[in-house]
Amino acid sequence: MNRRAGFTLVELLVVAGIFAALFGLMLNGFRPDASGQVRRDAQSIVSAILAAQSRAIGNPAGAGLILEPAGATRAVATVSAADMLPLITGSCTDGIPPSNRSATTAPSVTISPSNAASGELASGYRIQFGRSAPGQAAAPWMDFSGGAGGNGTVSFRTASGQNAQNTIWPELGTGLPVVIARYPAKGEVLVDLAKTVAIDLGYSGIGDGADLAGKGAIGLTFDSVGGLDAVMQQVGTGTAAATHPLSPVYLLVAPRKEVEAGTALASQQAVWVVIHPQTGRVSVSSNVPQTDTDATALRAARAKARAQAVIGK
C-alpha cells in the first residue's frame, strides 16, 4: 500500500494557527509596558534626589538638581545636576540692622565681597551674617537679592517662619562677616527619561500652590544637612527666584503624550514623587485619577498621594 507524502490542508492550517498564536504571545511580551516605564523613571528621579541630598550633607554650598522643560512646554525629559557655585565671602558695611528693627526687610544693605566682584552679588539668593568661614556658628540664613555696586536687599524668610518675634537682626559692628549662597548652574544630565515619559510641571508644585509650568528651569537645592532648602524658578536666566518650602513638593511623572495634552491628572499610569522638606524623605505614590483638572482636583490628587503607601514598600 502506498503512503501519501506531505500534509493535508487542515493540518497546515492547524500548524499555522499555532505559530500565529505563539507569535502573538511573543509580540505581547516585547510590547513596552507604559505603566512600568513611568514607575521605573520615577524611581530613577528618586535616586537622583537622594544622591543630591547625599552630596549636600556637609557641603556649605549644598547640592541640587535642575529640571529643564523641553522648549516652552510643560514636559521635563531630563534631570540634571545643579552645579553649586562657591559661597561668596565678605563683610557687611552698612544697612544692618534696618532703622526699624521690627521690619522683616533691610532694603539697602552694603556688602564688600572678598572673593568675588561686586557684580557677582546679583547671583546670590541667601545670606548668613556673622560667619567668616564655613563651619562657624552664625545667624540663620536670610533671603538676599543682590543689586549693582555692592548693594542688596536682605529679607526674613517669612515663608519659612522667620518673623520679628523669633528672628533678631544682627548688629553691624565693624565689618560684620557674611557668606552668600548663589544660584546654581546646570551640570551633567543625571536622568534621561524615556521618550514616552515626562515630568509634568503643569501639575507639579509646592503644597497646594500654583504649578511650575512656564517658569523656566526649576531648581531643587538641598542644604548642608540634607533638607530641601529652596525651589527655584527661571534658573540660569539672571532673573531667578527662590522659594523656601515648608510644605511637601510634588512632581507628577506621567506618559509624555498625556503631559503634553494636559490630561496627566486623569492618568492611571502617572505617579507622584513627593519630597518632604523638613525630613528630606522622598516617596513615590501612584496617582488616583481625577475627573477634573482644576485646583480642587489637584489638591485631591496630592492629598491622596500623601496618604498612599509608598510604591514598593
PDB file of C-alpha atoms in Angstrom:
ATOM      1  CA  MET A   1       0.000   0.000   0.000  1.00  0.00           C
ATOM      2  CA  ASN A   2       1.397   3.413  -0.962  1.00  0.00           C
ATOM      3  CA  ARG A   3       1.675   6.067   1.778  1.00  0.00           C
ATOM      4  CA  ARG A   4       0.791   9.639   0.863  1.00  0.00           C
ATOM      5  CA  ALA A   5       3.508  12.306   1.229  1.00  0.00           C
ATOM      6  CA  GLY A   6       3.103  15.781   2.769  1.00  0.00           C
ATOM      7  CA  PHE A   7       0.336  17.299   4.909  1.00  0.00           C
ATOM      8  CA  THR A   8      -3.302  17.913   4.395  1.00  0.00           C
ATOM      9  CA  LEU A   9      -4.670  21.443   4.191  1.00  0.00           C
ATOM     10  CA  VAL A  10      -6.306  21.056   7.585  1.00  0.00           C
ATOM     11  CA  GLU A  11      -3.001  20.044   9.181  1.00  0.00           C
ATOM     12  CA  LEU A  12      -1.215  23.030   7.625  1.00  0.00           C
ATOM     13  CA  LEU A  13      -3.910  25.391   8.886  1.00  0.00           C
ATOM     14  CA  VAL A  14      -3.616  23.974  12.403  1.00  0.00           C
ATOM     15  CA  VAL A  15       0.177  24.385  12.421  1.00  0.00           C
ATOM     16  CA  ALA A  16      -0.131  27.922  11.013  1.00  0.00           C
ATOM     17  CA  GLY A  17      -2.642  28.786  13.720  1.00  0.00           C
ATOM     18  CA  ILE A  18      -0.277  27.537  16.433  1.00  0.00           C
ATOM     19  CA  PHE A  19       2.595  29.587  15.033  1.00  0.00           C
ATOM     20  CA  ALA A  20       0.353  32.678  14.797  1.00  0.00           C
ATOM     21  CA  ALA A  21      -0.689  32.294  18.438  1.00  0.00           C
ATOM     22  CA  LEU A  22       2.921  31.874  19.575  1.00  0.00           C
ATOM     23  CA  PHE A  23       3.980  34.901  17.524  1.00  0.00           C
ATOM     24  CA  GLY A  24       1.211  36.975  19.095  1.00  0.00           C
ATOM     25  CA  LEU A  25       2.316  35.978  22.577  1.00  0.00           C
ATOM     26  CA  MET A  26       5.867  36.900  21.697  1.00  0.00           C
ATOM     27  CA  LEU A  27       4.809  40.328  20.448  1.00  0.00           C
ATOM     28  CA  ASN A  28       2.866  40.971  23.650  1.00  0.00           C
ATOM     29  CA  GLY A  29       5.941  40.035  25.644  1.00  0.00           C
ATOM     30  CA  PHE A  30       8.028  42.626  23.817  1.00  0.00           C
ATOM     31  CA  ARG A  31       5.368  45.358  23.896  1.00  0.00           C
ATOM     32  CA  PRO A  32       6.508  48.263  26.096  1.00  0.00           C
ATOM     33  CA  ASP A  33       4.810  48.423  29.484  1.00  0.00           C
ATOM     34  CA  ALA A  34       3.861  52.108  29.727  1.00  0.00           C
ATOM     35  CA  SER A  35       2.943  51.962  33.400  1.00  0.00           C
ATOM     36  CA  GLY A  36       6.112  50.078  34.279  1.00  0.00           C
ATOM     37  CA  GLN A  37       8.270  52.563  32.360  1.00  0.00           C
ATOM     38  CA  VAL A  38       6.720  55.519  34.202  1.00  0.00           C
ATOM     39  CA  ARG A  39       7.443  53.860  37.552  1.00  0.00           C
ATOM     40  CA  ARG A  40      10.984  52.943  36.584  1.00  0.00           C
ATOM     41  CA  ASP A  41      11.699  56.525  35.535  1.00  0.00           C
ATOM     42  CA  ALA A  42      10.081  57.846  38.729  1.00  0.00           C
ATOM     43  CA  GLN A  43      12.403  55.628  40.763  1.00  0.00           C
ATOM     44  CA  SER A  44      15.364  56.981  38.766  1.00  0.00           C
ATOM     45  CA  ILE A  45      14.267  60.516  39.692  1.00  0.00           C
ATOM     46  CA  VAL A  46      14.072  59.491  43.360  1.00  0.00           C
ATOM     47  CA  SER A  47      17.591  58.051  43.141  1.00  0.00           C
ATOM     48  CA  ALA A  48      18.859  61.350  41.701  1.00  0.00           C
ATOM     49  CA  ILE A  49      17.145  63.294  44.517  1.00  0.00           C
ATOM     50  CA  LEU A  50      18.647  61.060  47.191  1.00  0.00           C
ATOM     51  CA  ALA A  51      22.078  61.352  45.586  1.00  0.00           C
ATOM     52  CA  ALA A  52      21.773  65.168  45.620  1.00  0.00           C
ATOM     53  CA  GLN A  53      20.837  65.061  49.310  1.00  0.00           C
ATOM     54  CA  SER A  54      23.868  62.905  49.983  1.00  0.00           C
ATOM     55  CA  ARG A  55      26.168  65.328  48.128  1.00  0.00           C
ATOM     56  CA  ALA A  56      24.696  68.249  50.061  1.00  0.00           C
ATOM     57  CA  ILE A  57      25.416  66.852  53.531  1.00  0.00           C
ATOM     58  CA  GLY A  58      28.425  68.618  54.995  1.00  0.00           C
ATOM     59  CA  ASN A  59      28.793  70.921  51.980  1.00  0.00           C
ATOM     60  CA  PRO A  60      28.235  74.573  52.977  1.00  0.00           C
ATOM     61  CA  ALA A  61      27.030  75.417  49.446  1.00  0.00           C
ATOM     62  CA  GLY A  62      24.636  72.448  49.400  1.00  0.00           C
ATOM     63  CA  ALA A  63      23.729  70.485  46.268  1.00  0.00           C
ATOM     64  CA  GLY A  64      20.745  70.130  43.993  1.00  0.00           C
ATOM     65  CA  LEU A  65      19.014  69.233  40.754  1.00  0.00           C
ATOM     66  CA  ILE A  66      17.651  71.169  37.789  1.00  0.00           C
ATOM     67  CA  LEU A  67      14.505  70.238  35.864  1.00  0.00           C
ATOM     68  CA  GLU A  68      14.576  71.863  32.446  1.00  0.00           C
ATOM     69  CA  PRO A  69      11.435  71.750  30.279  1.00  0.00           C
ATOM     70  CA  ALA A  70      11.698  70.987  26.579  1.00  0.00           C
ATOM     71  CA  GLY A  71      11.302  74.395  24.942  1.00  0.00           C
ATOM     72  CA  ALA A  72       8.176  76.206  26.073  1.00  0.00           C
ATOM     73  CA  THR A  73       6.330  73.019  27.026  1.00  0.00           C
ATOM     74  CA  ARG A  74       5.404  71.767  30.468  1.00  0.00           C
ATOM     75  CA  ALA A  75       7.214  68.452  29.915  1.00  0.00           C
ATOM     76  CA  VAL A  76      10.599  67.778  31.532  1.00  0.00           C
ATOM     77  CA  ALA A  77      12.571  64.925  29.948  1.00  0.00           C
ATOM     78  CA  THR A  78      15.933  65.332  31.707  1.00  0.00           C
ATOM     79  CA  VAL A  79      17.069  65.834  35.283  1.00  0.00           C
ATOM     80  CA  SER A  80      20.496  67.443  35.623  1.00  0.00           C
ATOM     81  CA  ALA A  81      22.852  68.104  38.491  1.00  0.00           C
ATOM     82  CA  ALA A  82      22.869  71.644  39.872  1.00  0.00           C
ATOM     83  CA  ASP A  83      26.454  72.851  39.977  1.00  0.00           C
ATOM     84  CA  MET A  84      26.601  74.912  43.169  1.00  0.00           C
ATOM     85  CA  LEU A  85      28.930  77.883  42.850  1.00  0.00           C
ATOM     86  CA  PRO A  86      31.335  78.630  45.728  1.00  0.00           C
ATOM     87  CA  LEU A  87      29.956  80.758  48.551  1.00  0.00           C
ATOM     88  CA  ILE A  88      30.742  84.463  48.338  1.00  0.00           C
ATOM     89  CA  THR A  89      32.508  85.635  51.484  1.00  0.00           C
ATOM     90  CA  GLY A  90      32.943  89.210  52.614  1.00  0.00           C
ATOM     91  CA  SER A  91      31.587  91.728  55.071  1.00  0.00           C
ATOM     92  CA  CYS A  92      28.544  93.897  55.578  1.00  0.00           C
ATOM     93  CA  THR A  93      29.459  97.554  55.984  1.00  0.00           C
ATOM     94  CA  ASP A  94      26.098  99.331  56.058  1.00  0.00           C
ATOM     95  CA  GLY A  95      22.335  98.826  56.237  1.00  0.00           C
ATOM     96  CA  ILE A  96      22.193  96.277  59.093  1.00  0.00           C
ATOM     97  CA  PRO A  97      20.161  96.377  61.243  1.00  0.00           C
ATOM     98  CA  PRO A  98      17.389  98.354  59.498  1.00  0.00           C
ATOM     99  CA  SER A  99      16.229 101.548  61.180  1.00  0.00           C
ATOM    100  CA  ASN A 100      13.003  99.802  62.120  1.00  0.00           C
ATOM    101  CA  ARG A 101      14.131  96.685  63.955  1.00  0.00           C
ATOM    102  CA  SER A 102      10.713  95.113  63.790  1.00  0.00           C
ATOM    103  CA  ALA A 103      10.851  95.218  59.971  1.00  0.00           C
ATOM    104  CA  THR A 104      11.324  91.994  58.051  1.00  0.00           C
ATOM    105  CA  THR A 105      13.307  93.620  55.229  1.00  0.00           C
ATOM    106  CA  ALA A 106      16.510  95.644  55.106  1.00  0.00           C
ATOM    107  CA  PRO A 107      16.342  97.330  51.682  1.00  0.00           C
ATOM    108  CA  SER A 108      19.802  98.911  51.344  1.00  0.00           C
ATOM    109  CA  VAL A 109      22.498  96.598  52.660  1.00  0.00           C
ATOM    110  CA  THR A 110      26.083  97.203  51.514  1.00  0.00           C
ATOM    111  CA  ILE A 111      28.278  94.130  51.000  1.00  0.00           C
ATOM    112  CA  SER A 112      32.021  94.162  50.320  1.00  0.00           C
ATOM    113  CA  PRO A 113      32.887  90.729  48.847  1.00  0.00           C
ATOM    114  CA  SER A 114      36.384  89.383  49.446  1.00  0.00           C
ATOM    115  CA  ASN A 115      36.465  86.536  46.910  1.00  0.00           C
ATOM    116  CA  ALA A 116      34.219  87.859  44.115  1.00  0.00           C
ATOM    117  CA  ALA A 117      33.444  91.012  42.185  1.00  0.00           C
ATOM    118  CA  SER A 118      30.577  93.199  43.387  1.00  0.00           C
ATOM    119  CA  GLY A 119      28.621  92.359  40.233  1.00  0.00           C
ATOM    120  CA  GLU A 120      28.519  88.686  41.245  1.00  0.00           C
ATOM    121  CA  LEU A 121      26.285  89.572  44.193  1.00  0.00           C
ATOM    122  CA  ALA A 122      23.410  89.604  41.705  1.00  0.00           C
ATOM    123  CA  SER A 123      23.656  85.797  41.592  1.00  0.00           C
ATOM    124  CA  GLY A 124      23.152  85.473  45.362  1.00  0.00           C
ATOM    125  CA  TYR A 125      19.864  84.271  46.838  1.00  0.00           C
ATOM    126  CA  ARG A 126      20.566  83.762  50.567  1.00  0.00           C
ATOM    127  CA  ILE A 127      22.890  85.334  53.118  1.00  0.00           C
ATOM    128  CA  GLN A 128      24.193  84.448  56.550  1.00  0.00           C
ATOM    129  CA  PHE A 129      25.653  87.043  58.904  1.00  0.00           C
ATOM    130  CA  GLY A 130      28.405  86.514  61.436  1.00  0.00           C
ATOM    131  CA  ARG A 131      30.205  83.672  59.705  1.00  0.00           C
ATOM    132  CA  SER A 132      33.584  84.386  58.191  1.00  0.00           C
ATOM    133  CA  ALA A 133      34.346  80.801  57.215  1.00  0.00           C
ATOM    134  CA  PRO A 134      32.347  77.627  56.509  1.00  0.00           C
ATOM    135  CA  GLY A 135      31.535  75.700  59.675  1.00  0.00           C
ATOM    136  CA  GLN A 136      31.367  78.668  62.040  1.00  0.00           C
ATOM    137  CA  ALA A 137      28.219  79.285  64.074  1.00  0.00           C
ATOM    138  CA  ALA A 138      26.171  82.138  62.712  1.00  0.00           C
ATOM    139  CA  ALA A 139      22.741  83.697  62.449  1.00  0.00           C
ATOM    140  CA  PRO A 140      20.051  81.871  60.418  1.00  0.00           C
ATOM    141  CA  TRP A 141      20.069  82.107  56.654  1.00  0.00           C
ATOM    142  CA  MET A 142      18.040  85.016  55.272  1.00  0.00           C
ATOM    143  CA  ASP A 143      16.915  85.853  51.746  1.00  0.00           C
ATOM    144  CA  PHE A 144      19.209  88.021  49.664  1.00  0.00           C
ATOM    145  CA  SER A 145      18.705  89.887  46.413  1.00  0.00           C
ATOM    146  CA  GLY A 146      21.867  91.479  45.079  1.00  0.00           C
ATOM    147  CA  GLY A 147      21.918  94.767  43.209  1.00  0.00           C
ATOM    148  CA  ALA A 148      24.544  96.869  41.474  1.00  0.00           C
ATOM    149  CA  GLY A 149      27.569  98.368  43.192  1.00  0.00           C
ATOM    150  CA  GLY A 150      27.636  96.017  46.190  1.00  0.00           C
ATOM    151  CA  ASN A 151      24.151  96.883  47.425  1.00  0.00           C
ATOM    152  CA  GLY A 152      21.396  94.394  48.101  1.00  0.00           C
ATOM    153  CA  THR A 153      18.175  93.636  49.927  1.00  0.00           C
ATOM    154  CA  VAL A 154      18.029  91.254  52.871  1.00  0.00           C
ATOM    155  CA  SER A 155      14.704  89.770  53.980  1.00  0.00           C
ATOM    156  CA  PHE A 156      13.433  87.355  56.571  1.00  0.00           C
ATOM    157  CA  ARG A 157      12.341  84.010  55.235  1.00  0.00           C
ATOM    158  CA  THR A 158       8.762  84.648  56.252  1.00  0.00           C
ATOM    159  CA  ALA A 159       7.507  81.630  54.280  1.00  0.00           C
ATOM    160  CA  SER A 160       9.784  79.506  56.465  1.00  0.00           C
ATOM    161  CA  GLY A 161       8.532  81.040  59.697  1.00  0.00           C
ATOM    162  CA  GLN A 162      11.011  83.863  60.330  1.00  0.00           C
ATOM    163  CA  ASN A 163       9.382  86.923  61.891  1.00  0.00           C
ATOM    164  CA  ALA A 164      10.186  89.858  64.174  1.00  0.00           C
ATOM    165  CA  GLN A 165       9.358  87.773  67.250  1.00  0.00           C
ATOM    166  CA  ASN A 166      11.684  84.836  66.599  1.00  0.00           C
ATOM    167  CA  THR A 167      14.431  86.339  64.398  1.00  0.00           C
ATOM    168  CA  ILE A 168      16.874  89.012  65.519  1.00  0.00           C
ATOM    169  CA  TRP A 169      18.714  91.330  63.158  1.00  0.00           C
ATOM    170  CA  PRO A 170      22.478  91.149  63.707  1.00  0.00           C
ATOM    171  CA  GLU A 171      24.409  94.170  64.967  1.00  0.00           C
ATOM    172  CA  LEU A 172      26.738  95.641  62.378  1.00  0.00           C
ATOM    173  CA  GLY A 173      29.846  96.223  64.437  1.00  0.00           C
ATOM    174  CA  THR A 174      32.967  96.623  62.332  1.00  0.00           C
ATOM    175  CA  GLY A 175      32.788  94.725  59.077  1.00  0.00           C
ATOM    176  CA  LEU A 176      30.223  92.079  60.025  1.00  0.00           C
ATOM    177  CA  PRO A 177      31.296  88.836  58.256  1.00  0.00           C
ATOM    178  CA  VAL A 178      28.875  87.356  55.737  1.00  0.00           C
ATOM    179  CA  VAL A 179      28.590  84.403  53.398  1.00  0.00           C
ATOM    180  CA  ILE A 180      26.248  84.419  50.403  1.00  0.00           C
ATOM    181  CA  ALA A 181      24.962  81.378  48.508  1.00  0.00           C
ATOM    182  CA  ARG A 182      24.460  81.730  44.772  1.00  0.00           C
ATOM    183  CA  TYR A 183      22.012  80.324  42.274  1.00  0.00           C
ATOM    184  CA  PRO A 184      23.380  77.128  40.696  1.00  0.00           C
ATOM    185  CA  ALA A 185      24.314  76.401  37.108  1.00  0.00           C
ATOM    186  CA  LYS A 186      23.124  73.419  35.080  1.00  0.00           C
ATOM    187  CA  GLY A 187      25.508  70.462  35.312  1.00  0.00           C
ATOM    188  CA  GLU A 188      25.634  66.995  33.795  1.00  0.00           C
ATOM    189  CA  VAL A 189      22.470  65.088  32.935  1.00  0.00           C
ATOM    190  CA  LEU A 190      21.710  62.544  35.653  1.00  0.00           C
ATOM    191  CA  VAL A 191      18.413  61.103  34.422  1.00  0.00           C
ATOM    192  CA  ASP A 192      17.366  60.934  30.772  1.00  0.00           C
ATOM    193  CA  LEU A 193      13.720  59.873  30.825  1.00  0.00           C
ATOM    194  CA  ALA A 194      12.306  57.511  28.217  1.00  0.00           C
ATOM    195  CA  LYS A 195      10.839  59.279  25.170  1.00  0.00           C
ATOM    196  CA  THR A 196       7.385  58.230  26.334  1.00  0.00           C
ATOM    197  CA  VAL A 197       7.726  59.667  29.882  1.00  0.00           C
ATOM    198  CA  ALA A 198       7.990  63.192  31.305  1.00  0.00           C
ATOM    199  CA  ILE A 199       7.644  65.209  34.491  1.00  0.00           C
ATOM    200  CA  ASP A 200       4.536  67.389  34.242  1.00  0.00           C
ATOM    201  CA  LEU A 201       5.386  70.870  35.514  1.00  0.00           C
ATOM    202  CA  GLY A 202       1.767  71.870  34.984  1.00  0.00           C
ATOM    203  CA  TYR A 203       0.666  69.721  37.916  1.00  0.00           C
ATOM    204  CA  SER A 204       3.896  69.783  39.928  1.00  0.00           C
ATOM    205  CA  GLY A 205       4.380  72.303  42.732  1.00  0.00           C
ATOM    206  CA  ILE A 206       4.615  73.087  46.444  1.00  0.00           C
ATOM    207  CA  GLY A 207       1.823  72.140  48.843  1.00  0.00           C
ATOM    208  CA  ASP A 208      -1.429  73.306  47.284  1.00  0.00           C
ATOM    209  CA  GLY A 209       0.315  76.121  45.428  1.00  0.00           C
ATOM    210  CA  ALA A 210       0.468  77.106  41.782  1.00  0.00           C
ATOM    211  CA  ASP A 211       2.090  74.976  39.121  1.00  0.00           C
ATOM    212  CA  LEU A 212       5.659  75.316  37.849  1.00  0.00           C
ATOM    213  CA  ALA A 213       4.880  75.426  34.131  1.00  0.00           C
ATOM    214  CA  GLY A 214       6.096  78.427  32.180  1.00  0.00           C
ATOM    215  CA  LYS A 215       8.667  79.314  34.838  1.00  0.00           C
ATOM    216  CA  GLY A 216      11.780  78.138  33.053  1.00  0.00           C
ATOM    217  CA  ALA A 217      14.267  75.693  34.508  1.00  0.00           C
ATOM    218  CA  ILE A 218      13.310  74.595  38.021  1.00  0.00           C
ATOM    219  CA  GLY A 219      15.991  74.091  40.651  1.00  0.00           C
ATOM    220  CA  LEU A 220      15.699  71.926  43.765  1.00  0.00           C
ATOM    221  CA  THR A 221      18.506  72.632  46.220  1.00  0.00           C
ATOM    222  CA  PHE A 222      19.355  70.899  49.488  1.00  0.00           C
ATOM    223  CA  ASP A 223      21.203  72.396  52.451  1.00  0.00           C
ATOM    224  CA  SER A 224      24.210  71.040  54.332  1.00  0.00           C
ATOM    225  CA  VAL A 225      22.053  68.732  56.467  1.00  0.00           C
ATOM    226  CA  GLY A 226      20.114  67.292  53.508  1.00  0.00           C
ATOM    227  CA  GLY A 227      16.894  69.276  53.926  1.00  0.00           C
ATOM    228  CA  LEU A 228      15.159  70.829  50.930  1.00  0.00           C
ATOM    229  CA  ASP A 229      16.315  74.451  51.090  1.00  0.00           C
ATOM    230  CA  ALA A 230      14.766  76.012  48.006  1.00  0.00           C
ATOM    231  CA  VAL A 231      12.626  75.519  44.928  1.00  0.00           C
ATOM    232  CA  MET A 232      13.917  77.886  42.252  1.00  0.00           C
ATOM    233  CA  GLN A 233      12.370  79.278  39.089  1.00  0.00           C
ATOM    234  CA  GLN A 234      13.999  80.669  35.947  1.00  0.00           C
ATOM    235  CA  VAL A 235      17.385  79.187  36.880  1.00  0.00           C
ATOM    236  CA  GLY A 236      20.125  80.400  34.551  1.00  0.00           C
ATOM    237  CA  THR A 237      18.219  83.400  33.211  1.00  0.00           C
ATOM    238  CA  GLY A 238      19.565  86.113  35.513  1.00  0.00           C
ATOM    239  CA  THR A 239      16.057  86.624  36.900  1.00  0.00           C
ATOM    240  CA  ALA A 240      15.901  83.537  39.100  1.00  0.00           C
ATOM    241  CA  ALA A 241      13.693  83.464  42.194  1.00  0.00           C
ATOM    242  CA  ALA A 242      13.774  81.077  45.153  1.00  0.00           C
ATOM    243  CA  THR A 243      11.020  79.815  47.447  1.00  0.00           C
ATOM    244  CA  HIS A 244      11.792  78.033  50.707  1.00  0.00           C
ATOM    245  CA  PRO A 245       9.089  75.418  51.149  1.00  0.00           C
ATOM    246  CA  LEU A 246       7.535  74.258  54.390  1.00  0.00           C
ATOM    247  CA  SER A 247       5.019  72.029  52.589  1.00  0.00           C
ATOM    248  CA  PRO A 248       5.856  68.955  50.500  1.00  0.00           C
ATOM    249  CA  VAL A 249       6.998  69.357  46.915  1.00  0.00           C
ATOM    250  CA  TYR A 250       5.116  67.250  44.354  1.00  0.00           C
ATOM    251  CA  LEU A 251       6.433  66.083  40.988  1.00  0.00           C
ATOM    252  CA  LEU A 252       3.958  64.309  38.695  1.00  0.00           C
ATOM    253  CA  VAL A 253       5.591  61.736  36.385  1.00  0.00           C
ATOM    254  CA  ALA A 254       3.351  60.510  33.573  1.00  0.00           C
ATOM    255  CA  PRO A 255       3.220  59.340  29.952  1.00  0.00           C
ATOM    256  CA  ARG A 256       4.559  62.197  27.871  1.00  0.00           C
ATOM    257  CA  LYS A 257       1.605  62.313  25.485  1.00  0.00           C
ATOM    258  CA  GLU A 258      -0.698  62.853  28.476  1.00  0.00           C
ATOM    259  CA  VAL A 259       1.598  65.524  29.887  1.00  0.00           C
ATOM    260  CA  GLU A 260       1.577  67.433  26.603  1.00  0.00           C
ATOM    261  CA  ALA A 261      -2.195  67.072  26.344  1.00  0.00           C
ATOM    262  CA  GLY A 262      -2.701  68.336  29.907  1.00  0.00           C
ATOM    263  CA  THR A 263      -4.511  65.138  30.941  1.00  0.00           C
ATOM    264  CA  ALA A 264      -1.899  63.578  33.244  1.00  0.00           C
ATOM    265  CA  LEU A 265      -4.035  64.250  36.326  1.00  0.00           C
ATOM    266  CA  ALA A 266      -6.562  61.737  34.975  1.00  0.00           C
ATOM    267  CA  SER A 267      -3.920  59.125  34.155  1.00  0.00           C
ATOM    268  CA  GLN A 268      -3.925  55.711  35.792  1.00  0.00           C
ATOM    269  CA  GLN A 269      -0.262  55.312  34.816  1.00  0.00           C
ATOM    270  CA  ALA A 270       1.015  58.528  36.434  1.00  0.00           C
ATOM    271  CA  VAL A 271       2.877  58.536  39.746  1.00  0.00           C
ATOM    272  CA  TRP A 272       3.789  61.225  42.263  1.00  0.00           C
ATOM    273  CA  VAL A 273       7.274  61.831  43.617  1.00  0.00           C
ATOM    274  CA  VAL A 274       6.866  63.656  46.930  1.00  0.00           C
ATOM    275  CA  ILE A 275       9.701  65.456  48.758  1.00  0.00           C
ATOM    276  CA  HIS A 276       9.130  66.352  52.400  1.00  0.00           C
ATOM    277  CA  PRO A 277      11.343  69.416  53.074  1.00  0.00           C
ATOM    278  CA  GLN A 278      11.979  69.158  56.814  1.00  0.00           C
ATOM    279  CA  THR A 279      12.784  65.447  56.956  1.00  0.00           C
ATOM    280  CA  GLY A 280      14.175  65.118  53.446  1.00  0.00           C
ATOM    281  CA  ARG A 281      12.082  61.966  52.976  1.00  0.00           C
ATOM    282  CA  VAL A 282      11.169  61.117  49.383  1.00  0.00           C
ATOM    283  CA  SER A 283       8.255  58.867  48.454  1.00  0.00           C
ATOM    284  CA  VAL A 284       6.653  57.558  45.266  1.00  0.00           C
ATOM    285  CA  SER A 285       2.884  57.054  45.144  1.00  0.00           C
ATOM    286  CA  SER A 286       0.544  56.066  42.344  1.00  0.00           C
ATOM    287  CA  ASN A 287      -1.814  58.735  41.039  1.00  0.00           C
ATOM    288  CA  VAL A 288      -5.513  58.423  41.848  1.00  0.00           C
ATOM    289  CA  PRO A 289      -7.117  59.578  38.556  1.00  0.00           C
ATOM    290  CA  GLN A 290      -9.185  62.756  38.744  1.00  0.00           C
ATOM    291  CA  THR A 291     -12.138  63.548  36.520  1.00  0.00           C
ATOM    292  CA  ASP A 292     -11.460  67.299  36.649  1.00  0.00           C
ATOM    293  CA  THR A 293      -8.284  69.306  36.088  1.00  0.00           C
ATOM    294  CA  ASP A 294      -8.959  72.319  38.319  1.00  0.00           C
ATOM    295  CA  ALA A 295      -7.289  73.347  41.586  1.00  0.00           C
ATOM    296  CA  THR A 296      -9.733  71.283  43.655  1.00  0.00           C
ATOM    297  CA  ALA A 297      -8.890  68.132  41.713  1.00  0.00           C
ATOM    298  CA  LEU A 298      -5.173  68.864  42.035  1.00  0.00           C
ATOM    299  CA  ARG A 299      -5.456  69.249  45.814  1.00  0.00           C
ATOM    300  CA  ALA A 300      -7.379  65.978  45.998  1.00  0.00           C
ATOM    301  CA  ALA A 301      -4.751  64.148  43.945  1.00  0.00           C
ATOM    302  CA  ARG A 302      -1.920  65.477  46.101  1.00  0.00           C
ATOM    303  CA  ALA A 303      -3.759  64.627  49.323  1.00  0.00           C
ATOM    304  CA  LYS A 304      -4.240  61.063  48.115  1.00  0.00           C
ATOM    305  CA  ALA A 305      -0.556  60.903  47.113  1.00  0.00           C
ATOM    306  CA  ARG A 306       0.399  61.870  50.675  1.00  0.00           C
ATOM    307  CA  ALA A 307      -1.950  59.286  52.185  1.00  0.00           C
ATOM    308  CA  GLN A 308      -0.986  56.354  49.984  1.00  0.00           C
ATOM    309  CA  ALA A 309       1.533  53.691  50.833  1.00  0.00           C
ATOM    310  CA  VAL A 310       4.833  54.152  49.040  1.00  0.00           C
ATOM    311  CA  ILE A 311       5.147  52.050  45.904  1.00  0.00           C
ATOM    312  CA  GLY A 312       7.311  49.027  46.549  1.00  0.00           C
ATOM    313  CA  LYS A 313       7.011  49.266  50.338  1.00  0.00           C
TER     314      LYS A 313
END
